[in-house]
mmCIF file with all atom_site columns, C-alpha atoms and ligand atoms in Angstrom:
data_model
loop_
_atom_site.group_PDB
_atom_site.id
_atom_site.type_symbol
_atom_site.label_atom_id
_atom_site.label_alt_id
_atom_site.label_comp_id
_atom_site.label_asym_id
_atom_site.label_entity_id
_atom_site.label_seq_id
_atom_site.pdbx_PDB_ins_code
_atom_site.Cartn_x
_atom_site.Cartn_y
_atom_site.Cartn_z
_atom_site.occupancy
_atom_site.B_iso_or_equiv
_atom_site.pdbx_formal_charge
_atom_site.auth_seq_id
_atom_site.auth_comp_id
_atom_site.auth_asym_id
_atom_site.auth_atom_id
_atom_site.pdbx_PDB_model_num
ATOM   1   C CA  . UNK A 1 1   ? 22.664 -0.261  -17.601 1.00 0.00 ? 105 UNK A CA  1
ATOM   2   C CA  . UNK A 1 2   ? 21.901 -0.831  -13.880 1.00 0.00 ? 106 UNK A CA  1
ATOM   3   C CA  . UNK A 1 3   ? 18.363 -1.713  -12.925 1.00 0.00 ? 107 UNK A CA  1
ATOM   4   C CA  . UNK A 1 4   ? 16.074 0.817   -11.450 1.00 0.00 ? 108 UNK A CA  1
ATOM   5   C CA  . UNK A 1 5   ? 14.964 0.211   -7.937  1.00 0.00 ? 109 UNK A CA  1
ATOM   6   C CA  . UNK A 1 6   ? 12.082 1.531   -5.903  1.00 0.00 ? 110 UNK A CA  1
ATOM   7   C CA  . UNK A 1 7   ? 11.994 1.421   -2.004  1.00 0.00 ? 111 UNK A CA  1
ATOM   8   C CA  . UNK A 1 8   ? 8.403  1.675   -0.639  1.00 0.00 ? 112 UNK A CA  1
ATOM   9   C CA  . UNK A 1 9   ? 8.121  2.128   3.118   1.00 0.00 ? 113 UNK A CA  1
ATOM   10  C CA  . UNK A 1 10  ? 5.689  2.681   5.956   1.00 0.00 ? 114 UNK A CA  1
ATOM   11  C CA  . UNK A 1 11  ? 6.668  3.648   9.481   1.00 0.00 ? 115 UNK A CA  1
ATOM   12  C CA  . UNK A 1 12  ? 5.443  5.928   12.293  1.00 0.00 ? 116 UNK A CA  1
ATOM   13  C CA  . UNK A 1 13  ? 8.366  7.505   14.259  1.00 0.00 ? 117 UNK A CA  1
ATOM   14  C CA  . UNK A 1 14  ? 11.245 7.669   11.733  1.00 0.00 ? 118 UNK A CA  1
ATOM   15  C CA  . UNK A 1 15  ? 13.217 4.395   12.052  1.00 0.00 ? 119 UNK A CA  1
ATOM   16  C CA  . UNK A 1 16  ? 11.914 2.812   8.900   1.00 0.00 ? 120 UNK A CA  1
ATOM   17  C CA  . UNK A 1 17  ? 12.366 6.134   7.049   1.00 0.00 ? 121 UNK A CA  1
ATOM   18  C CA  . UNK A 1 18  ? 15.990 6.176   8.147   1.00 0.00 ? 122 UNK A CA  1
ATOM   19  C CA  . UNK A 1 19  ? 16.562 2.609   7.062   1.00 0.00 ? 123 UNK A CA  1
ATOM   20  C CA  . UNK A 1 20  ? 14.954 3.323   3.704   1.00 0.00 ? 124 UNK A CA  1
ATOM   21  C CA  . UNK A 1 21  ? 17.205 6.370   3.205   1.00 0.00 ? 125 UNK A CA  1
ATOM   22  C CA  . UNK A 1 22  ? 20.401 4.451   4.271   1.00 0.00 ? 126 UNK A CA  1
ATOM   23  C CA  . UNK A 1 23  ? 19.518 1.736   1.798   1.00 0.00 ? 127 UNK A CA  1
ATOM   24  C CA  . UNK A 1 24  ? 18.989 4.255   -0.906  1.00 0.00 ? 128 UNK A CA  1
ATOM   25  C CA  . UNK A 1 25  ? 22.417 5.743   -0.298  1.00 0.00 ? 129 UNK A CA  1
ATOM   26  C CA  . UNK A 1 26  ? 23.946 2.245   -0.913  1.00 0.00 ? 130 UNK A CA  1
ATOM   27  C CA  . UNK A 1 27  ? 21.925 1.566   -4.103  1.00 0.00 ? 131 UNK A CA  1
ATOM   28  C CA  . UNK A 1 28  ? 22.217 3.427   -7.348  1.00 0.00 ? 132 UNK A CA  1
ATOM   29  C CA  . UNK A 1 29  ? 19.331 4.852   -9.258  1.00 0.00 ? 133 UNK A CA  1
ATOM   30  C CA  . UNK A 1 30  ? 16.849 4.158   -6.454  1.00 0.00 ? 134 UNK A CA  1
ATOM   31  C CA  . UNK A 1 31  ? 13.708 6.115   -5.562  1.00 0.00 ? 135 UNK A CA  1
ATOM   32  C CA  . UNK A 1 32  ? 12.092 6.108   -2.202  1.00 0.00 ? 136 UNK A CA  1
ATOM   33  C CA  . UNK A 1 33  ? 8.367  6.448   -1.474  1.00 0.00 ? 137 UNK A CA  1
ATOM   34  C CA  . UNK A 1 34  ? 6.844  7.008   1.913   1.00 0.00 ? 138 UNK A CA  1
ATOM   35  C CA  . UNK A 1 35  ? 3.315  5.420   1.588   1.00 0.00 ? 139 UNK A CA  1
ATOM   36  C CA  . UNK A 1 36  ? 1.941  7.906   4.127   1.00 0.00 ? 140 UNK A CA  1
ATOM   37  C CA  . UNK A 1 37  ? 2.730  10.989  1.963   1.00 0.00 ? 141 UNK A CA  1
ATOM   38  C CA  . UNK A 1 38  ? 3.371  9.987   -1.626  1.00 0.00 ? 142 UNK A CA  1
ATOM   39  C CA  . UNK A 1 39  ? 1.397  8.310   -4.356  1.00 0.00 ? 143 UNK A CA  1
ATOM   40  C CA  . UNK A 1 40  ? 3.187  5.157   -5.583  1.00 0.00 ? 144 UNK A CA  1
ATOM   41  C CA  . UNK A 1 41  ? 4.674  5.567   -9.098  1.00 0.00 ? 145 UNK A CA  1
ATOM   42  C CA  . UNK A 1 42  ? 3.934  3.006   -11.799 1.00 0.00 ? 146 UNK A CA  1
ATOM   43  C CA  . UNK A 1 43  ? 5.713  -0.248  -10.832 1.00 0.00 ? 147 UNK A CA  1
ATOM   44  C CA  . UNK A 1 44  ? 6.324  -0.930  -14.461 1.00 0.00 ? 148 UNK A CA  1
ATOM   45  C CA  . UNK A 1 45  ? 9.187  1.542   -14.349 1.00 0.00 ? 149 UNK A CA  1
ATOM   46  C CA  . UNK A 1 46  ? 11.177 -0.591  -11.832 1.00 0.00 ? 150 UNK A CA  1
ATOM   47  C CA  . UNK A 1 47  ? 13.091 -3.870  -12.098 1.00 0.00 ? 151 UNK A CA  1
ATOM   48  C CA  . UNK A 1 48  ? 13.393 -4.285  -8.402  1.00 0.00 ? 152 UNK A CA  1
ATOM   49  C CA  . UNK A 1 49  ? 11.145 -3.238  -5.404  1.00 0.00 ? 153 UNK A CA  1
ATOM   50  C CA  . UNK A 1 50  ? 12.054 -3.052  -1.693  1.00 0.00 ? 154 UNK A CA  1
ATOM   51  C CA  . UNK A 1 51  ? 9.273  -3.068  0.841   1.00 0.00 ? 155 UNK A CA  1
ATOM   52  C CA  . UNK A 1 52  ? 10.008 -1.895  4.337   1.00 0.00 ? 156 UNK A CA  1
ATOM   53  C CA  . UNK A 1 53  ? 7.696  -1.533  7.263   1.00 0.00 ? 157 UNK A CA  1
ATOM   54  C CA  . UNK A 1 54  ? 7.773  -0.915  10.950  1.00 0.00 ? 158 UNK A CA  1
ATOM   55  C CA  . UNK A 1 55  ? 6.114  -3.650  13.095  1.00 0.00 ? 159 UNK A CA  1
ATOM   56  C CA  . UNK A 1 56  ? 3.271  -2.457  15.462  1.00 0.00 ? 160 UNK A CA  1
ATOM   57  C CA  . UNK A 1 57  ? 1.378  -5.076  17.384  1.00 0.00 ? 161 UNK A CA  1
ATOM   58  C CA  . UNK A 1 58  ? 3.029  -7.850  15.434  1.00 0.00 ? 162 UNK A CA  1
ATOM   59  C CA  . UNK A 1 59  ? 2.016  -6.472  12.065  1.00 0.00 ? 163 UNK A CA  1
ATOM   60  C CA  . UNK A 1 60  ? 3.242  -4.237  9.232   1.00 0.00 ? 164 UNK A CA  1
ATOM   61  C CA  . UNK A 1 61  ? 1.648  -0.741  9.060   1.00 0.00 ? 165 UNK A CA  1
ATOM   62  C CA  . UNK A 1 62  ? -1.794 -0.591  7.462   1.00 0.00 ? 166 UNK A CA  1
ATOM   63  C CA  . UNK A 1 63  ? -0.513 1.596   4.569   1.00 0.00 ? 167 UNK A CA  1
ATOM   64  C CA  . UNK A 1 64  ? 1.808  -1.211  3.577   1.00 0.00 ? 168 UNK A CA  1
ATOM   65  C CA  . UNK A 1 65  ? -0.875 -3.918  3.987   1.00 0.00 ? 169 UNK A CA  1
ATOM   66  C CA  . UNK A 1 66  ? -3.134 -1.881  1.642   1.00 0.00 ? 170 UNK A CA  1
ATOM   67  C CA  . UNK A 1 67  ? -0.288 -1.387  -0.902  1.00 0.00 ? 171 UNK A CA  1
ATOM   68  C CA  . UNK A 1 68  ? 0.476  -5.060  -0.980  1.00 0.00 ? 172 UNK A CA  1
ATOM   69  C CA  . UNK A 1 69  ? -3.164 -6.001  -1.287  1.00 0.00 ? 173 UNK A CA  1
ATOM   70  C CA  . UNK A 1 70  ? -3.389 -3.730  -4.344  1.00 0.00 ? 174 UNK A CA  1
ATOM   71  C CA  . UNK A 1 71  ? -0.067 -4.699  -6.078  1.00 0.00 ? 175 UNK A CA  1
ATOM   72  C CA  . UNK A 1 72  ? 0.838  -8.280  -4.939  1.00 0.00 ? 176 UNK A CA  1
ATOM   73  C CA  . UNK A 1 73  ? 0.666  -9.783  -8.435  1.00 0.00 ? 177 UNK A CA  1
ATOM   74  C CA  . UNK A 1 74  ? 2.901  -7.067  -9.902  1.00 0.00 ? 178 UNK A CA  1
ATOM   75  C CA  . UNK A 1 75  ? 5.325  -7.318  -6.964  1.00 0.00 ? 179 UNK A CA  1
ATOM   76  C CA  . UNK A 1 76  ? 5.668  -11.100 -7.677  1.00 0.00 ? 180 UNK A CA  1
ATOM   77  C CA  . UNK A 1 77  ? 7.166  -10.209 -11.043 1.00 0.00 ? 181 UNK A CA  1
ATOM   78  C CA  . UNK A 1 78  ? 9.908  -7.959  -9.522  1.00 0.00 ? 182 UNK A CA  1
ATOM   79  C CA  . UNK A 1 79  ? 13.198 -8.667  -7.892  1.00 0.00 ? 183 UNK A CA  1
ATOM   80  C CA  . UNK A 1 80  ? 12.021 -8.223  -4.411  1.00 0.00 ? 184 UNK A CA  1
ATOM   81  C CA  . UNK A 1 81  ? 13.509 -7.278  -1.006  1.00 0.00 ? 185 UNK A CA  1
ATOM   82  C CA  . UNK A 1 82  ? 11.613 -7.195  2.229   1.00 0.00 ? 186 UNK A CA  1
ATOM   83  C CA  . UNK A 1 83  ? 12.603 -5.657  5.550   1.00 0.00 ? 187 UNK A CA  1
ATOM   84  C CA  . UNK A 1 84  ? 11.060 -4.717  8.876   1.00 0.00 ? 188 UNK A CA  1
ATOM   85  C CA  . UNK A 1 85  ? 12.053 -2.433  11.647  1.00 0.00 ? 189 UNK A CA  1
ATOM   86  C CA  . UNK A 1 86  ? 11.040 -4.140  14.904  1.00 0.00 ? 190 UNK A CA  1
ATOM   87  C CA  . UNK A 1 87  ? 11.707 -3.960  18.606  1.00 0.00 ? 191 UNK A CA  1
ATOM   88  C CA  . UNK A 1 88  ? 11.840 -7.783  18.934  1.00 0.00 ? 192 UNK A CA  1
ATOM   89  C CA  . UNK A 1 89  ? 15.049 -9.602  18.297  1.00 0.00 ? 193 UNK A CA  1
ATOM   90  C CA  . UNK A 1 90  ? 16.119 -13.181 17.736  1.00 0.00 ? 194 UNK A CA  1
ATOM   91  C CA  . UNK A 1 91  ? 13.581 -15.882 16.816  1.00 0.00 ? 195 UNK A CA  1
ATOM   92  C CA  . UNK A 1 92  ? 10.587 -13.691 17.717  1.00 0.00 ? 196 UNK A CA  1
ATOM   93  C CA  . UNK A 1 93  ? 11.745 -11.083 15.250  1.00 0.00 ? 197 UNK A CA  1
ATOM   94  C CA  . UNK A 1 94  ? 12.404 -13.795 12.542  1.00 0.00 ? 198 UNK A CA  1
ATOM   95  C CA  . UNK A 1 95  ? 8.776  -14.973 13.062  1.00 0.00 ? 199 UNK A CA  1
ATOM   96  C CA  . UNK A 1 96  ? 7.554  -11.466 12.754  1.00 0.00 ? 200 UNK A CA  1
ATOM   97  C CA  . UNK A 1 97  ? 9.444  -11.030 9.526   1.00 0.00 ? 201 UNK A CA  1
ATOM   98  C CA  . UNK A 1 98  ? 8.079  -14.245 8.159   1.00 0.00 ? 202 UNK A CA  1
ATOM   99  C CA  . UNK A 1 99  ? 4.508  -13.359 9.075   1.00 0.00 ? 203 UNK A CA  1
ATOM   100 C CA  . UNK A 1 100 ? 4.715  -9.702  8.160   1.00 0.00 ? 204 UNK A CA  1
ATOM   101 C CA  . UNK A 1 101 ? 4.429  -10.102 4.372   1.00 0.00 ? 205 UNK A CA  1
ATOM   102 C CA  . UNK A 1 102 ? 2.291  -12.564 2.373   1.00 0.00 ? 206 UNK A CA  1
ATOM   103 C CA  . UNK A 1 103 ? 3.823  -15.987 2.012   1.00 0.00 ? 207 UNK A CA  1
ATOM   104 C CA  . UNK A 1 104 ? 4.230  -15.703 -1.847  1.00 0.00 ? 208 UNK A CA  1
ATOM   105 C CA  . UNK A 1 105 ? 6.150  -12.387 -1.482  1.00 0.00 ? 209 UNK A CA  1
ATOM   106 C CA  . UNK A 1 106 ? 8.299  -13.851 1.309   1.00 0.00 ? 210 UNK A CA  1
ATOM   107 C CA  . UNK A 1 107 ? 9.192  -16.888 -0.760  1.00 0.00 ? 211 UNK A CA  1
ATOM   108 C CA  . UNK A 1 108 ? 9.908  -14.780 -3.803  1.00 0.00 ? 212 UNK A CA  1
ATOM   109 C CA  . UNK A 1 109 ? 12.144 -12.204 -1.984  1.00 0.00 ? 213 UNK A CA  1
ATOM   110 C CA  . UNK A 1 110 ? 15.895 -12.382 -2.699  1.00 0.00 ? 214 UNK A CA  1
ATOM   111 C CA  . UNK A 1 111 ? 16.669 -10.295 0.394   1.00 0.00 ? 215 UNK A CA  1
ATOM   112 C CA  . UNK A 1 112 ? 14.848 -10.338 3.779   1.00 0.00 ? 216 UNK A CA  1
ATOM   113 C CA  . UNK A 1 113 ? 16.064 -8.611  6.903   1.00 0.00 ? 217 UNK A CA  1
ATOM   114 C CA  . UNK A 1 114 ? 15.196 -7.317  10.354  1.00 0.00 ? 218 UNK A CA  1
ATOM   115 C CA  . UNK A 1 115 ? 16.929 -3.950  10.350  1.00 0.00 ? 219 UNK A CA  1
ATOM   116 C CA  . UNK A 1 116 ? 16.610 -3.303  14.103  1.00 0.00 ? 220 UNK A CA  1
ATOM   117 C CA  . UNK A 1 117 ? 14.879 -0.484  15.856  1.00 0.00 ? 221 UNK A CA  1
ATOM   118 C CA  . UNK A 1 118 ? 15.558 3.085   16.863  1.00 0.00 ? 222 UNK A CA  1
ATOM   119 C CA  . UNK A 1 119 ? 13.014 5.366   18.514  1.00 0.00 ? 223 UNK A CA  1
ATOM   120 C CA  . UNK A 1 120 ? 13.096 8.614   20.372  1.00 0.00 ? 224 UNK A CA  1
ATOM   121 C CA  . UNK A 1 121 ? 11.127 7.964   23.565  1.00 0.00 ? 225 UNK A CA  1
ATOM   122 C CA  . UNK A 1 122 ? 10.336 11.714  23.829  1.00 0.00 ? 226 UNK A CA  1
ATOM   123 C CA  . UNK A 1 123 ? 8.463  11.527  20.534  1.00 0.00 ? 227 UNK A CA  1
ATOM   124 C CA  . UNK A 1 124 ? 6.167  8.728   21.688  1.00 0.00 ? 228 UNK A CA  1
ATOM   125 C CA  . UNK A 1 125 ? 2.620  9.253   22.933  1.00 0.00 ? 229 UNK A CA  1
ATOM   126 C CA  . UNK A 1 126 ? 2.108  8.084   26.499  1.00 0.00 ? 230 UNK A CA  1
ATOM   127 C CA  . UNK A 1 127 ? 0.207  5.038   25.290  1.00 0.00 ? 231 UNK A CA  1
ATOM   128 C CA  . UNK A 1 128 ? 2.813  4.084   22.715  1.00 0.00 ? 232 UNK A CA  1
ATOM   129 C CA  . UNK A 1 129 ? 5.552  4.440   25.358  1.00 0.00 ? 233 UNK A CA  1
ATOM   130 C CA  . UNK A 1 130 ? 3.697  2.074   27.579  1.00 0.00 ? 234 UNK A CA  1
ATOM   131 C CA  . UNK A 1 131 ? 3.147  -0.431  24.728  1.00 0.00 ? 235 UNK A CA  1
ATOM   132 C CA  . UNK A 1 132 ? 6.853  -0.298  23.737  1.00 0.00 ? 236 UNK A CA  1
ATOM   133 C CA  . UNK A 1 133 ? 7.810  -1.028  27.337  1.00 0.00 ? 237 UNK A CA  1
ATOM   134 C CA  . UNK A 1 134 ? 5.624  -4.073  27.213  1.00 0.00 ? 238 UNK A CA  1
ATOM   135 C CA  . UNK A 1 135 ? 7.202  -5.197  23.957  1.00 0.00 ? 239 UNK A CA  1
ATOM   136 C CA  . UNK A 1 136 ? 10.842 -4.493  24.846  1.00 0.00 ? 240 UNK A CA  1
ATOM   137 C CA  . UNK A 1 137 ? 10.977 -4.308  28.580  1.00 0.00 ? 241 UNK A CA  1
ATOM   138 C CA  . UNK A 1 138 ? 11.924 -1.398  30.836  1.00 0.00 ? 242 UNK A CA  1
ATOM   139 C CA  . UNK A 1 139 ? 15.087 0.442   29.973  1.00 0.00 ? 243 UNK A CA  1
ATOM   140 C CA  . UNK A 1 140 ? 15.136 -0.323  26.222  1.00 0.00 ? 244 UNK A CA  1
ATOM   141 C CA  . UNK A 1 141 ? 12.857 2.475   25.108  1.00 0.00 ? 245 UNK A CA  1
ATOM   142 C CA  . UNK A 1 142 ? 15.332 3.981   22.476  1.00 0.00 ? 246 UNK A CA  1
ATOM   143 C CA  . UNK A 1 143 ? 15.940 0.651   20.794  1.00 0.00 ? 247 UNK A CA  1
ATOM   144 C CA  . UNK A 1 144 ? 19.201 -1.038  19.824  1.00 0.00 ? 248 UNK A CA  1
ATOM   145 C CA  . UNK A 1 145 ? 19.655 0.941   16.604  1.00 0.00 ? 249 UNK A CA  1
ATOM   146 C CA  . UNK A 1 146 ? 19.555 0.122   12.955  1.00 0.00 ? 250 UNK A CA  1
ATOM   147 C CA  . UNK A 1 147 ? 22.076 -2.605  12.136  1.00 0.00 ? 251 UNK A CA  1
ATOM   148 C CA  . UNK A 1 148 ? 24.401 -1.173  9.463   1.00 0.00 ? 252 UNK A CA  1
ATOM   149 C CA  . UNK A 1 149 ? 25.835 -4.629  8.837   1.00 0.00 ? 253 UNK A CA  1
ATOM   150 C CA  . UNK A 1 150 ? 22.425 -6.128  7.973   1.00 0.00 ? 254 UNK A CA  1
ATOM   151 C CA  . UNK A 1 151 ? 21.679 -3.094  5.857   1.00 0.00 ? 255 UNK A CA  1
ATOM   152 C CA  . UNK A 1 152 ? 24.903 -3.413  3.830   1.00 0.00 ? 256 UNK A CA  1
ATOM   153 C CA  . UNK A 1 153 ? 24.287 -7.173  3.457   1.00 0.00 ? 257 UNK A CA  1
ATOM   154 C CA  . UNK A 1 154 ? 20.726 -6.478  2.266   1.00 0.00 ? 258 UNK A CA  1
ATOM   155 C CA  . UNK A 1 155 ? 21.899 -3.844  -0.281  1.00 0.00 ? 259 UNK A CA  1
ATOM   156 C CA  . UNK A 1 156 ? 24.665 -6.139  -1.597  1.00 0.00 ? 260 UNK A CA  1
ATOM   157 C CA  . UNK A 1 157 ? 22.092 -9.008  -2.036  1.00 0.00 ? 261 UNK A CA  1
ATOM   158 C CA  . UNK A 1 158 ? 19.753 -6.741  -3.966  1.00 0.00 ? 262 UNK A CA  1
ATOM   159 C CA  . UNK A 1 159 ? 22.590 -5.630  -6.216  1.00 0.00 ? 263 UNK A CA  1
ATOM   160 C CA  . UNK A 1 160 ? 23.979 -9.097  -6.768  1.00 0.00 ? 264 UNK A CA  1
ATOM   161 C CA  . UNK A 1 161 ? 20.725 -10.628 -8.093  1.00 0.00 ? 265 UNK A CA  1
HETATM 162 C C1  . FMN B 2 .   ? 3.039  1.138   20.202  1.00 0.00 ? 511 FMN B C1  1
HETATM 163 C C2  . FMN B 2 .   ? 4.180  0.351   19.623  1.00 0.00 ? 511 FMN B C2  1
HETATM 164 C C3  . FMN B 2 .   ? 3.967  -1.062  19.333  1.00 0.00 ? 511 FMN B C3  1
HETATM 165 C C4  . FMN B 2 .   ? 5.094  -1.839  18.961  1.00 0.00 ? 511 FMN B C4  1
HETATM 166 N N1  . FMN B 2 .   ? 4.835  -3.148  18.596  1.00 0.00 ? 511 FMN B N1  1
HETATM 167 C C5  . FMN B 2 .   ? 5.855  -3.932  18.266  1.00 0.00 ? 511 FMN B C5  1
HETATM 168 C C6  . FMN B 2 .   ? 5.686  -5.328  18.053  1.00 0.00 ? 511 FMN B C6  1
HETATM 169 O O1  . FMN B 2 .   ? 4.575  -5.893  18.136  1.00 0.00 ? 511 FMN B O1  1
HETATM 170 N N2  . FMN B 2 .   ? 6.751  -6.052  17.694  1.00 0.00 ? 511 FMN B N2  1
HETATM 171 C C7  . FMN B 2 .   ? 8.049  -5.452  17.491  1.00 0.00 ? 511 FMN B C7  1
HETATM 172 O O2  . FMN B 2 .   ? 8.928  -6.200  17.119  1.00 0.00 ? 511 FMN B O2  1
HETATM 173 N N3  . FMN B 2 .   ? 8.213  -4.200  17.714  1.00 0.00 ? 511 FMN B N3  1
HETATM 174 C C8  . FMN B 2 .   ? 7.148  -3.360  18.089  1.00 0.00 ? 511 FMN B C8  1
HETATM 175 N N4  . FMN B 2 .   ? 7.354  -2.027  18.295  1.00 0.00 ? 511 FMN B N4  1
HETATM 176 C C9  . FMN B 2 .   ? 8.686  -1.495  18.010  1.00 0.00 ? 511 FMN B C9  1
HETATM 177 C C10 . FMN B 2 .   ? 8.766  -0.801  16.704  1.00 0.00 ? 511 FMN B C10 1
HETATM 178 O O3  . FMN B 2 .   ? 8.564  -1.696  15.649  1.00 0.00 ? 511 FMN B O3  1
HETATM 179 C C11 . FMN B 2 .   ? 10.209 -0.179  16.526  1.00 0.00 ? 511 FMN B C11 1
HETATM 180 O O4  . FMN B 2 .   ? 10.454 0.779   17.495  1.00 0.00 ? 511 FMN B O4  1
HETATM 181 C C12 . FMN B 2 .   ? 10.362 0.438   15.114  1.00 0.00 ? 511 FMN B C12 1
HETATM 182 O O5  . FMN B 2 .   ? 11.752 0.896   15.041  1.00 0.00 ? 511 FMN B O5  1
HETATM 183 C C13 . FMN B 2 .   ? 9.524  1.724   14.845  1.00 0.00 ? 511 FMN B C13 1
HETATM 184 O O6  . FMN B 2 .   ? 9.705  2.118   13.569  1.00 0.00 ? 511 FMN B O6  1
HETATM 185 P P1  . FMN B 2 .   ? 9.209  3.535   13.065  1.00 0.00 ? 511 FMN B P1  1
HETATM 186 O O7  . FMN B 2 .   ? 10.035 4.583   13.810  1.00 0.00 ? 511 FMN B O7  1
HETATM 187 O O8  . FMN B 2 .   ? 9.538  3.556   11.624  1.00 0.00 ? 511 FMN B O8  1
HETATM 188 O O9  . FMN B 2 .   ? 7.766  3.655   13.315  1.00 0.00 ? 511 FMN B O9  1
HETATM 189 C C14 . FMN B 2 .   ? 6.357  -1.218  18.764  1.00 0.00 ? 511 FMN B C14 1
HETATM 190 C C15 . FMN B 2 .   ? 6.562  0.114   19.028  1.00 0.00 ? 511 FMN B C15 1
HETATM 191 C C16 . FMN B 2 .   ? 5.453  0.884   19.496  1.00 0.00 ? 511 FMN B C16 1
HETATM 192 C C17 . FMN B 2 .   ? 5.744  2.335   19.817  1.00 0.00 ? 511 FMN B C17 1
#
């Protein structure tokens, strides 16, 4: 029997939600939980857990930070995948990924990925639009999109371990 997986995510404008749902479609028997709206089911029921968060001001969302603070020990006993959705790319994004989650979880994770970013500028508050422009530079408001290659690789790694 295939392992049961849980994807737990936290985002603000929909990119992380989309990445979580695309991942779910590539993994069998996988549930998805949005930390903003749903209570987390008992982790005992899952063999593998994937954590995904958007990065704002260099950090994961506070709902994710709270979740991790509560369940870090349990998470260490799972097959773990970590991803972020972030406007940064290259080395800066790698650094963000490394610093996003506690070191013990990062070291324990079998799959780690920066999935990219995708945001509808029309949805953003004036302030968030301004900050995003600082983060990404003018003209990159909508983001480069979720990388399906990275997403597929992440899903394969989760299934292979
Ligand atoms: C106000 C604001 C702050 C952001 N700060 C960062 C940041 O510090 N680093 C980064 O890589 N991306 C940053 N981003 C980009 C988001 O991480 C990216 O757009 C992501 O896809 C948003 O995911 P969500 O739609 O799930 O909220 C920021 C975006 C906004 C709107």
